[in-house]
Amino acid sequence: MKLLNKLGFASVKESTSQSRRKFLRNLAQAGMLLPVAGSMLGQRVFANTGSAQRVLFLYYPNGVVPYNWVPQQGPGAISGSQELSFGLGPLSSWHDRMIVLQNMTLDIGSGAGAHYNDMRGILTGNNEISRESASIDHLIAEQLGSEGVLSLGVRTGGRSDIMISKPRGYDSGARPIPNNDPADAAQKLAVGISGGGSSSGGSSSGGSSGDKQAYYEAILNDFDGLAEVTLDSARRDKLTLHENALKRLRDLAGNQVGECSFNTNVMSDPYASSSGQLTPNEWQMFPHLARAQIDNIVGAFSCGLNRVATLQLSKGDENGNLVNYSFDECWQMSQDAISQGIQHSNGSGTVGSITRWYNEFASHSASHRPGDVPHTAQVRWYHSLLAYTLQQLENSGLLDDTLVVMFSEVGDGSKHGGAAGAVTLAGGAGGALQMGRIINCGDGVNNGQRIYGTHQLFGDVARYMGATNLPESHWSGGVV
């Protein structure tokens, strides 16, 4: 009881253990134990109620090379942990934690045919939506609370009309630019949890992890007594969910997992707004920046700062030279592609004395000529970033109830169309989804037969996040 009083419940009588049990029993009967626990901790506590608790929208540019990305096995349960395709290869060890959606129609609205139109329509379904409308990430966040969307980017450029995420109150062509500086993002997140300017982060929950663990143990010790209380089945089920959530938080506190801290000593990108051609050394920064932003998102999820995040990787239209894939990791993947018989075509570029087929202009050509090594290597690298994301979520104890939605803005790989899009869902989604599947969403022909589109898919994602009252009816669901 002294611990409860220390945590702000001085009005609870200290006289006997029976008083505490009566207090907890009344909370349980009223369905209020979990919210009270959250207020004691200074953070939100969520039971696994069969729904996702967090969602990350992860955007990568230029689509895929269809026949180097499409799974080699057909629709249905993923049969094992082998590589499904060259593009999906890095996810082989996560085969039971993902759903591959092939030939999905990308609902990008009117005016399709250029990267920037496609990009700003991918999360809205229309690239010219009204000022008072919002993209699906913001629609979900609006219904979940006051945290809003954590919007981060890597070399997205400075054009407000090509940002994928749109809050209310912004014209469709004048959207806010996501934070492209991982160090700055980490610093701001650290301030958010510490209430001050500590660059090493901190905790807003009050007290040490030992205090938190003692609190969990004190509450859990009383669950045996609570279980003997006569409750109807629905309330018993709710009590079980509370108990499981507290056990998880106790374990996290004891293991120092999910600690509310951020590493602000990470790489900044001084070239984020550059309009000139980057040098090879500057190209090497891209994968490090991308992983640093993933770390920021996982940290924000761990600390309960946000439940919805959007990461935009580059600006799609590569002619501006803000993104170049001639970094060593992608170079190695292109060599792997060549060793497996994937051929490159004539779009080549020279860096010094070395010819690299995936330079800025060759990669853009590749997105119009499926089969090029540059584009294939890029796609494999982006899926390696998804594998990194899943590993970081698992390390933080968050994978089971988090959903990652990975998508691009280009469809069939030969045109800027909406057919044959490639989308991957990954994570645990709180047990709401049957993972380990491949779903065919259409016939793969540009402007051809549509089975499922992103309007339906994002409607599903919203409902699995508990956002069931979307203002637009076109988020219809029914895909997964």
mmCIF file of N, CA and C in Angstrom, residues 10 95 97 167 232 271 339 436:
data_model
loop_
_atom_site.group_PDB
_atom_site.id
_atom_site.type_symbol
_atom_site.label_atom_id
_atom_site.label_comp_id
_atom_site.label_asym_id
_atom_site.label_seq_id
_atom_site.Cartn_x
_atom_site.Cartn_y
_atom_site.Cartn_z
ATOM 1 N N ALA A 10 -2.919 8.027 -2.480
ATOM 2 C CA ALA A 10 -2.863 8.198 -1.033
ATOM 3 C C ALA A 10 -4.213 7.994 -0.379
ATOM 4 N N HIS A 95 9.092 -15.568 -42.257
ATOM 5 C CA HIS A 95 8.009 -16.033 -43.136
ATOM 6 C C HIS A 95 6.688 -16.213 -42.397
ATOM 7 N N ARG A 97 5.681 -14.346 -39.968
ATOM 8 C CA ARG A 97 5.280 -13.059 -39.400
ATOM 9 C C ARG A 97 4.937 -12.051 -40.501
ATOM 10 N N PRO A 167 -1.717 15.577 -42.809
ATOM 11 C CA PRO A 167 -2.640 15.862 -41.704
ATOM 12 C C PRO A 167 -3.789 16.735 -42.193
ATOM 13 N N ASP A 232 -18.746 -12.414 -13.874
ATOM 14 C CA ASP A 232 -19.251 -13.080 -15.070
ATOM 15 C C ASP A 232 -18.078 -13.353 -16.007
ATOM 16 N N TYR A 271 23.182 16.556 -46.110
ATOM 17 C CA TYR A 271 22.834 16.631 -47.528
ATOM 18 C C TYR A 271 21.351 16.381 -47.768
ATOM 19 N N SER A 339 25.071 -13.088 -59.727
ATOM 20 C CA SER A 339 25.512 -14.468 -59.500
ATOM 21 C C SER A 339 24.362 -15.458 -59.617
ATOM 22 N N GLY A 436 1.880 -15.385 -42.209
ATOM 23 C CA GLY A 436 2.452 -16.499 -42.951
ATOM 24 C C GLY A 436 1.650 -16.869 -44.182
#
